Amino acid sequence: MTTTTRRLLDLAATAPACPDKDLALFLREASELHQQGFDELRDTVAARYAGLPSGDLVAAATAAGMPCDVSQDRDELVLLLALAEWEMTPAALAYSEMAEVAARRGVCLITEE
């Protein structure tokens, strides 16, 4: 079974040389995998920080370089912590690179009407 990260790395490696039609399909798959990977990490981060007071979550998010304040609810703070961690994963970096390749070629997930 291929992991989310492995598949995203494979798609990103294939992107520069594939035809635009295939790139659009690969980008859609990569987008879904990107969201799936982030959702899984968010659940892991939520479990890691379970039981900590909101003040500690604000401190952790601030230390991770994510702007936040004490008025944000717990779910928002967990989301920020997960995002800070996710952005530096190989899967997220591969997706970003693939999206940049697609954008340079005029390929995107939003269809024109």
PDB file of C-alpha atoms in Angstrom:
ATOM      1  CA  MET A   1       0.000   0.000   0.000  1.00  0.00           C
ATOM      2  CA  THR A   2       1.332   3.416  -0.973  1.00  0.00           C
ATOM      3  CA  THR A   3       1.437   6.046   1.740  1.00  0.00           C
ATOM      4  CA  THR A   4       0.023   9.513   1.226  1.00  0.00           C
ATOM      5  CA  THR A   5       3.505  11.011   1.316  1.00  0.00           C
ATOM      6  CA  ARG A   6       4.949   8.498  -1.131  1.00  0.00           C
ATOM      7  CA  ARG A   7       2.123   9.036  -3.595  1.00  0.00           C
ATOM      8  CA  LEU A   8       2.434  12.826  -3.368  1.00  0.00           C
ATOM      9  CA  LEU A   9       6.180  12.566  -3.961  1.00  0.00           C
ATOM     10  CA  ASP A  10       5.556  10.321  -6.974  1.00  0.00           C
ATOM     11  CA  LEU A  11       2.958  12.705  -8.406  1.00  0.00           C
ATOM     12  CA  ALA A  12       5.227  15.711  -7.903  1.00  0.00           C
ATOM     13  CA  ALA A  13       8.105  13.911  -9.631  1.00  0.00           C
ATOM     14  CA  THR A  14       5.875  13.052 -12.594  1.00  0.00           C
ATOM     15  CA  ALA A  15       4.312  16.504 -12.944  1.00  0.00           C
ATOM     16  CA  PRO A  16       7.011  18.377 -14.880  1.00  0.00           C
ATOM     17  CA  ALA A  17       7.081  15.892 -17.770  1.00  0.00           C
ATOM     18  CA  CYS A  18       3.428  14.937 -18.094  1.00  0.00           C
ATOM     19  CA  PRO A  19       0.924  16.410 -20.568  1.00  0.00           C
ATOM     20  CA  ASP A  20      -1.390  19.142 -19.261  1.00  0.00           C
ATOM     21  CA  LYS A  21      -4.430  16.849 -19.347  1.00  0.00           C
ATOM     22  CA  ASP A  22      -2.668  14.319 -17.113  1.00  0.00           C
ATOM     23  CA  LEU A  23      -1.275  17.073 -14.920  1.00  0.00           C
ATOM     24  CA  ALA A  24      -4.795  18.288 -14.169  1.00  0.00           C
ATOM     25  CA  LEU A  25      -5.822  14.767 -13.106  1.00  0.00           C
ATOM     26  CA  PHE A  26      -2.667  14.304 -11.044  1.00  0.00           C
ATOM     27  CA  LEU A  27      -3.150  17.702  -9.419  1.00  0.00           C
ATOM     28  CA  ARG A  28      -6.700  16.783  -8.399  1.00  0.00           C
ATOM     29  CA  GLU A  29      -5.469  13.512  -6.863  1.00  0.00           C
ATOM     30  CA  ALA A  30      -2.622  15.344  -5.142  1.00  0.00           C
ATOM     31  CA  SER A  31      -5.043  17.920  -3.733  1.00  0.00           C
ATOM     32  CA  GLU A  32      -7.176  15.184  -2.205  1.00  0.00           C
ATOM     33  CA  LEU A  33      -4.101  13.459  -0.763  1.00  0.00           C
ATOM     34  CA  HIS A  34      -2.827  16.772   0.590  1.00  0.00           C
ATOM     35  CA  GLN A  35      -6.115  17.335   2.430  1.00  0.00           C
ATOM     36  CA  GLN A  36      -6.159  13.748   3.689  1.00  0.00           C
ATOM     37  CA  GLY A  37      -2.606  14.041   5.006  1.00  0.00           C
ATOM     38  CA  PHE A  38      -3.374  17.331   6.713  1.00  0.00           C
ATOM     39  CA  ASP A  39      -6.548  15.921   8.298  1.00  0.00           C
ATOM     40  CA  GLU A  40      -4.590  12.972   9.678  1.00  0.00           C
ATOM     41  CA  LEU A  41      -1.905  15.249  11.099  1.00  0.00           C
ATOM     42  CA  ARG A  42      -4.531  17.574  12.611  1.00  0.00           C
ATOM     43  CA  ASP A  43      -6.004  14.576  14.466  1.00  0.00           C
ATOM     44  CA  THR A  44      -2.533  13.634  15.717  1.00  0.00           C
ATOM     45  CA  VAL A  45      -1.849  17.192  16.868  1.00  0.00           C
ATOM     46  CA  ALA A  46      -5.249  17.356  18.611  1.00  0.00           C
ATOM     47  CA  ALA A  47      -4.413  14.173  20.513  1.00  0.00           C
ATOM     48  CA  ARG A  48      -0.936  15.466  21.372  1.00  0.00           C
ATOM     49  CA  TYR A  49      -2.334  18.672  22.877  1.00  0.00           C
ATOM     50  CA  ALA A  50      -5.431  17.146  24.482  1.00  0.00           C
ATOM     51  CA  GLY A  51      -5.951  18.380  27.995  1.00  0.00           C
ATOM     52  CA  LEU A  52      -3.660  21.394  27.745  1.00  0.00           C
ATOM     53  CA  PRO A  53      -5.155  24.750  28.670  1.00  0.00           C
ATOM     54  CA  SER A  54      -5.846  27.209  25.860  1.00  0.00           C
ATOM     55  CA  GLY A  55      -3.084  29.482  27.125  1.00  0.00           C
ATOM     56  CA  ASP A  56      -0.550  26.721  26.528  1.00  0.00           C
ATOM     57  CA  LEU A  57      -1.919  26.190  23.021  1.00  0.00           C
ATOM     58  CA  VAL A  58      -1.563  29.910  22.292  1.00  0.00           C
ATOM     59  CA  ALA A  59       2.029  29.790  23.542  1.00  0.00           C
ATOM     60  CA  ALA A  60       2.783  26.715  21.403  1.00  0.00           C
ATOM     61  CA  ALA A  61       1.226  28.267  18.281  1.00  0.00           C
ATOM     62  CA  THR A  62       3.102  31.515  18.841  1.00  0.00           C
ATOM     63  CA  ALA A  63       6.361  29.598  19.313  1.00  0.00           C
ATOM     64  CA  ALA A  64       5.634  27.794  16.029  1.00  0.00           C
ATOM     65  CA  GLY A  65       5.398  31.165  14.281  1.00  0.00           C
ATOM     66  CA  MET A  66       1.632  31.160  13.855  1.00  0.00           C
ATOM     67  CA  PRO A  67      -0.146  34.407  14.736  1.00  0.00           C
ATOM     68  CA  CYS A  68      -2.911  33.815  17.242  1.00  0.00           C
ATOM     69  CA  ASP A  69      -4.496  35.171  20.395  1.00  0.00           C
ATOM     70  CA  VAL A  70      -6.375  33.991  23.451  1.00  0.00           C
ATOM     71  CA  SER A  71      -9.754  34.771  21.869  1.00  0.00           C
ATOM     72  CA  GLN A  72      -9.398  31.856  19.443  1.00  0.00           C
ATOM     73  CA  ASP A  73     -11.091  28.612  20.358  1.00  0.00           C
ATOM     74  CA  ARG A  74      -9.280  25.348  20.924  1.00  0.00           C
ATOM     75  CA  ASP A  75     -10.068  23.943  17.457  1.00  0.00           C
ATOM     76  CA  GLU A  76      -8.603  27.008  15.767  1.00  0.00           C
ATOM     77  CA  LEU A  77      -5.436  26.771  17.844  1.00  0.00           C
ATOM     78  CA  VAL A  78      -5.027  23.076  17.077  1.00  0.00           C
ATOM     79  CA  LEU A  79      -5.549  23.869  13.396  1.00  0.00           C
ATOM     80  CA  LEU A  80      -2.785  26.489  13.525  1.00  0.00           C
ATOM     81  CA  LEU A  81      -0.413  24.083  15.265  1.00  0.00           C
ATOM     82  CA  ALA A  82      -1.161  21.377  12.717  1.00  0.00           C
ATOM     83  CA  LEU A  83      -0.670  23.809   9.843  1.00  0.00           C
ATOM     84  CA  ALA A  84       2.701  24.933  11.191  1.00  0.00           C
ATOM     85  CA  GLU A  85       3.827  21.316  11.355  1.00  0.00           C
ATOM     86  CA  TRP A  86       2.208  20.234   8.061  1.00  0.00           C
ATOM     87  CA  GLU A  87       3.785  22.985   5.968  1.00  0.00           C
ATOM     88  CA  MET A  88       7.230  21.492   6.521  1.00  0.00           C
ATOM     89  CA  THR A  89       6.398  17.859   5.755  1.00  0.00           C
ATOM     90  CA  PRO A  90       7.707  16.231   2.572  1.00  0.00           C
ATOM     91  CA  ALA A  91       4.103  15.642   1.458  1.00  0.00           C
ATOM     92  CA  ALA A  92       3.118  19.305   1.763  1.00  0.00           C
ATOM     93  CA  LEU A  93       6.334  20.475   0.123  1.00  0.00           C
ATOM     94  CA  ALA A  94       5.819  18.049  -2.768  1.00  0.00           C
ATOM     95  CA  TYR A  95       2.255  19.268  -3.265  1.00  0.00           C
ATOM     96  CA  SER A  96       3.365  22.894  -3.234  1.00  0.00           C
ATOM     97  CA  GLU A  97       5.997  22.166  -5.860  1.00  0.00           C
ATOM     98  CA  MET A  98       3.487  20.325  -8.003  1.00  0.00           C
ATOM     99  CA  ALA A  99       0.968  23.154  -7.728  1.00  0.00           C
ATOM    100  CA  GLU A 100       3.667  25.625  -8.783  1.00  0.00           C
ATOM    101  CA  VAL A 101       4.537  23.497 -11.829  1.00  0.00           C
ATOM    102  CA  ALA A 102       0.854  23.344 -12.750  1.00  0.00           C
ATOM    103  CA  ALA A 103       0.359  27.085 -12.252  1.00  0.00           C
ATOM    104  CA  ARG A 104       3.328  27.927 -14.484  1.00  0.00           C
ATOM    105  CA  ARG A 105       1.662  25.830 -17.189  1.00  0.00           C
ATOM    106  CA  GLY A 106      -1.792  27.359 -16.652  1.00  0.00           C
ATOM    107  CA  VAL A 107      -3.253  24.193 -15.134  1.00  0.00           C
ATOM    108  CA  CYS A 108      -5.492  24.598 -12.092  1.00  0.00           C
ATOM    109  CA  LEU A 109      -8.327  22.815 -10.300  1.00  0.00           C
ATOM    110  CA  ILE A 110     -10.838  25.593 -10.873  1.00  0.00           C
ATOM    111  CA  THR A 111     -12.661  25.084 -14.123  1.00  0.00           C
ATOM    112  CA  GLU A 112     -13.635  27.994 -16.304  1.00  0.00           C
ATOM    113  CA  GLU A 113     -17.312  28.443 -17.055  1.00  0.00           C
TER     114      GLU A 113
END
